[in-house]
Coordinates of C-alpha atoms and ligand atoms in Angstrom, one line a residue:
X1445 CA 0.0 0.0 0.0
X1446 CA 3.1 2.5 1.1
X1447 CA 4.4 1.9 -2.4
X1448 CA 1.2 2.2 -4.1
X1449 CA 0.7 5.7 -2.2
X1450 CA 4.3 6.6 -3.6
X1451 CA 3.8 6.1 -6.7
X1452 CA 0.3 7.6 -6.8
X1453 CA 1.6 11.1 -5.9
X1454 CA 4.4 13.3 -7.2
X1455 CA 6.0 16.6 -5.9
X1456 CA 5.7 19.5 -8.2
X1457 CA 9.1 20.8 -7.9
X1458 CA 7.9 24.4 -8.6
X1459 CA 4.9 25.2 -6.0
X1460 CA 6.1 22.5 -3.6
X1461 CA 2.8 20.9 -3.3
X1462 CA 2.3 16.9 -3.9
X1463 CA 0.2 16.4 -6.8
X1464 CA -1.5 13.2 -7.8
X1465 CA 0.6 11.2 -10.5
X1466 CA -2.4 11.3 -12.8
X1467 CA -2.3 15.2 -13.1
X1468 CA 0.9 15.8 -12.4
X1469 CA 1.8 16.4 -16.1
X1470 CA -0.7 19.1 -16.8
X1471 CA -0.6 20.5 -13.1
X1472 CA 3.4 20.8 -13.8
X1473 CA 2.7 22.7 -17.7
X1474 CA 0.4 25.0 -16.0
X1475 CA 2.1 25.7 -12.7
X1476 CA 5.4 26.2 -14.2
X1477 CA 3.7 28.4 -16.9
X1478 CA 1.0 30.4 -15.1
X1479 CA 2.4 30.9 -11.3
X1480 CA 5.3 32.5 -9.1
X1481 CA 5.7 31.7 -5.6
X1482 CA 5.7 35.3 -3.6
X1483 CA 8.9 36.1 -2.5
X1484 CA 7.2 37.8 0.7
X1485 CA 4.1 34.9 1.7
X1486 CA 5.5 31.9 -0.1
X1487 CA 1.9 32.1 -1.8
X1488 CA 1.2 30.9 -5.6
X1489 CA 0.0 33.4 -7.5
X1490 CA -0.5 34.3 -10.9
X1491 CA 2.6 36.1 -12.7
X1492 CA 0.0 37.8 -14.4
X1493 CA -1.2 39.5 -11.3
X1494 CA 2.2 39.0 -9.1
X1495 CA 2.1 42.9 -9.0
X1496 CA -1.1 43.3 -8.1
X1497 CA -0.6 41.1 -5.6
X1498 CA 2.4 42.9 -4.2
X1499 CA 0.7 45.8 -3.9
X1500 CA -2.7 45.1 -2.1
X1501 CA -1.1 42.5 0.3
X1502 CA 2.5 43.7 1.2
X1503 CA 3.0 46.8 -0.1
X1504 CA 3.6 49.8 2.3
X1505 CA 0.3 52.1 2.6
X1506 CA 0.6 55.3 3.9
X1507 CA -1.7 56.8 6.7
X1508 CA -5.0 58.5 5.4
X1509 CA -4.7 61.2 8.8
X1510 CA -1.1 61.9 8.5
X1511 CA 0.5 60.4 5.2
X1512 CA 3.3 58.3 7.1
X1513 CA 4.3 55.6 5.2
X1514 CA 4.4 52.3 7.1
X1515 CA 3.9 47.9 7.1
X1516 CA 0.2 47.5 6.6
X1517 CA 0.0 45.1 9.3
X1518 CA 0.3 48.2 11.8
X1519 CA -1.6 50.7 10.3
X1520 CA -4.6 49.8 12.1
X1521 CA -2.7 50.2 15.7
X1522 CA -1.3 53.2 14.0
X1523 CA -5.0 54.9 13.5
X1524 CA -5.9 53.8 16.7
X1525 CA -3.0 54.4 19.0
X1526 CA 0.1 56.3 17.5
X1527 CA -1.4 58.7 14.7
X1528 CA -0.4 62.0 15.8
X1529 CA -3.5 63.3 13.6
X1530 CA -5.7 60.8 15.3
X1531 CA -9.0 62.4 17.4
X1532 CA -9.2 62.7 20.9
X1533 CA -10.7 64.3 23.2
X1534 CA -9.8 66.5 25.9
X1535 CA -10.2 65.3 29.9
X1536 CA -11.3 68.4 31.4
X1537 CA -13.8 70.1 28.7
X1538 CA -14.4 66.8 26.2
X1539 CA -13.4 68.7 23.1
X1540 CA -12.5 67.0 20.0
X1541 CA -9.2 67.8 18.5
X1542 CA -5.6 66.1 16.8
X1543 CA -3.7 64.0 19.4
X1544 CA -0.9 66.1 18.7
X1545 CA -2.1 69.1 20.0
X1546 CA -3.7 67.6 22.9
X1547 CA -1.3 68.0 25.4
X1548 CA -0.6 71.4 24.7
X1549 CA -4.8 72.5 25.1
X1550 CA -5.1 70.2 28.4
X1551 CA -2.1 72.3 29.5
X1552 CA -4.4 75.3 29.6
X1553 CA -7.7 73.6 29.5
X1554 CA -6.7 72.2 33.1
X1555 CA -5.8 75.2 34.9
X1556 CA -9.0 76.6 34.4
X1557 CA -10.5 77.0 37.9
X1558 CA -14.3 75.2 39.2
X1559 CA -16.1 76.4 42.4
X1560 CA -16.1 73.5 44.7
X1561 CA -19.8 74.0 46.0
X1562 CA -18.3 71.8 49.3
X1563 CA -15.4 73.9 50.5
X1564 CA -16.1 76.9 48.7
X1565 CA -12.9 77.3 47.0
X1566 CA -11.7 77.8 43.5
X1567 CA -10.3 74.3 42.5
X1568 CA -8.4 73.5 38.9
X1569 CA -9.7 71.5 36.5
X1570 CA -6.6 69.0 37.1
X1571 CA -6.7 68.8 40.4
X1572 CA -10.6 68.3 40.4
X1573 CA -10.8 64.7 40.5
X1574 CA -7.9 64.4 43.4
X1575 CA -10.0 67.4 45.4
X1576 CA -13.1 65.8 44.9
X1577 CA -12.1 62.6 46.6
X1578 CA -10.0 64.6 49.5
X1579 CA -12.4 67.7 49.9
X1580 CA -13.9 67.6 53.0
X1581 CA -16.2 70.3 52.8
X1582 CA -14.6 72.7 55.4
X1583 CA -12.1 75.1 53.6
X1584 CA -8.4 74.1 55.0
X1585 CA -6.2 76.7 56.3
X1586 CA -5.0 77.6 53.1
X1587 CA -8.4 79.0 51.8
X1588 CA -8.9 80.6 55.2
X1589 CA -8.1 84.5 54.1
X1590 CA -9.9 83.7 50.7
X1591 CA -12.9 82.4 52.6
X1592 CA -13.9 85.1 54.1
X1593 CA -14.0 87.2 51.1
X1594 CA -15.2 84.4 48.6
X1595 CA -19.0 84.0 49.9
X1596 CA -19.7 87.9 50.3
X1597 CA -18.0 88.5 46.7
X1598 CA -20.3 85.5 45.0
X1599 CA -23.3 87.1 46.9
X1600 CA -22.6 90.6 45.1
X1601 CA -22.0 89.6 42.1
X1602 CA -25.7 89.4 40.8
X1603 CA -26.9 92.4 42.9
X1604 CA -23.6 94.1 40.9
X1605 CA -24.3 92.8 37.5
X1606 CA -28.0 94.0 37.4
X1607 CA -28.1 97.3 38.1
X1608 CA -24.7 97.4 35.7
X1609 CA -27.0 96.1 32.5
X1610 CA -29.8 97.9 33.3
X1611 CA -27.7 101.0 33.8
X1612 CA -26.0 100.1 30.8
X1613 CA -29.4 99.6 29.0
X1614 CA -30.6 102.6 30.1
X1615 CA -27.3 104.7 28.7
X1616 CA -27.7 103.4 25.9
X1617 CA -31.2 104.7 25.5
X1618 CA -30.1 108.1 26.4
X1619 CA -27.6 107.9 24.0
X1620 CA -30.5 106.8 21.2
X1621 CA -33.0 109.3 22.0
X1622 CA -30.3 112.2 22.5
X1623 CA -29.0 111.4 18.9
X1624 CA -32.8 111.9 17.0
X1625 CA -33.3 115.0 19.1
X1626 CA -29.9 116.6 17.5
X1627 CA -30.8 115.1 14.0
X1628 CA -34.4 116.5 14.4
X1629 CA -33.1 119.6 15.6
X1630 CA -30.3 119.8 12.7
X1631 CA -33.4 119.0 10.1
X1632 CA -35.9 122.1 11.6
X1633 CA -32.4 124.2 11.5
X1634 CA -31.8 123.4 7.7
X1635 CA -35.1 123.6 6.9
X1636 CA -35.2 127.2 9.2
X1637 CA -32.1 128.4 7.3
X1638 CA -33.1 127.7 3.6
X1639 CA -36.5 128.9 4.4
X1640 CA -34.5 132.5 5.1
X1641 CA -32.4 132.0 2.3
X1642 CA -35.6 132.0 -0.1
X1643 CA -36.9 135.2 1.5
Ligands
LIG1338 ZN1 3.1 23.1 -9.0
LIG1339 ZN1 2.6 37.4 -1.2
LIG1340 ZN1 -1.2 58.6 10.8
LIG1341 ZN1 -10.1 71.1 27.1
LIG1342 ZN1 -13.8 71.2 47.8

């Protein structure tokens, strides 16, 4: 039986593949003829298409975000992880933006300053989540000079704003009405003057 199994098979000295001894003639024409074995993936392909196969399966691509060239096999980490153009968003106000500038923006974005409602005080964006989790609702001996200031300042601040816009508003108004009484009066003045030119 081992013998008859020899014989009944043959090894196509060009793909490396063991081909029954009944086809081997025509497999051998045609894979001599037809195929290539890819340098790269030891795959038979056409020689007609050995290009085309290069260049959808091993060929470099380059990054759609940033252009940079690279293996294909990482471009999706790339995209996901490394692309300096890749979007992400900021930690502190959830903006979209380039990873590359990220660190930059977070640099300002988190020294912006949040009222604690707890301890009263003005705590930075970057130190919110730390504060949050220490803040014990009593303003430490730091805050002490600004906490006697802080609540009497946030309680003005609306009774100052108000009267501000409506003062504002009401200047403005002035303003309005004082400029049609000069152009009215400027009008009855022309009009006065050209009637005294005509007599
Ligand atoms: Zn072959
Ligand atoms: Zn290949
Ligand atoms: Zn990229
Ligand atoms: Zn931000
Ligand atoms: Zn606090």
């Amino acid at each position: 039986m081992a013998v008859a199994s020899d014989d009944a098979t043959r090894n196509c000295s060009h793909c490396d593949r063991v081909i029954p001894s009944s086809n081997f003639d025509l497999h051998f024409a045609h894979c001599s003829r037809k195929l290539e074995k890819c340098k790269i993936c030891g795959d038979m392909v056409p020689r007609a298409s050995a290009e085309e196969h290069f260049l959808s399966t091993h060929a470099p691509v380059s990054c759609s975000l940033c252009s940079e060239t690279m293996e294909r096999e990482v471009l999706a980490i790339h995209k996901g992880e490394n692309c300096p153009q890749r979007i992400v968003t900021c930690e502190f106000c959830e903006f979209p933006l380039p990873a590359i500038d990220l660190l930059e923006h977070q640099e300002v974005c988190g020294n912006r300053t949040e009222l604690c409602y707890l301890c009263n005080r003005y705590i930075r964006l970057r130190e919110r989540i730390g504060h949050d989790s220490r803040c014990t609702g009593v303003a430490d001996n730091i805050a002490e000079s600004s906490r006697a200031t802080r609540p009497v300042e946030r309680d003005r601040v609306p009774q100052r704003r108000q009267p501000n816009e409506f003062s504002r508003k009401r200047l403005l108004f002035t303003i309005a009405i004082t400029g049609i009484a000069v152009l009215l009066g400027s009008l009855l003045f022309q009009r006065k003057t050209e009637h005294s030119q005509v007599h």
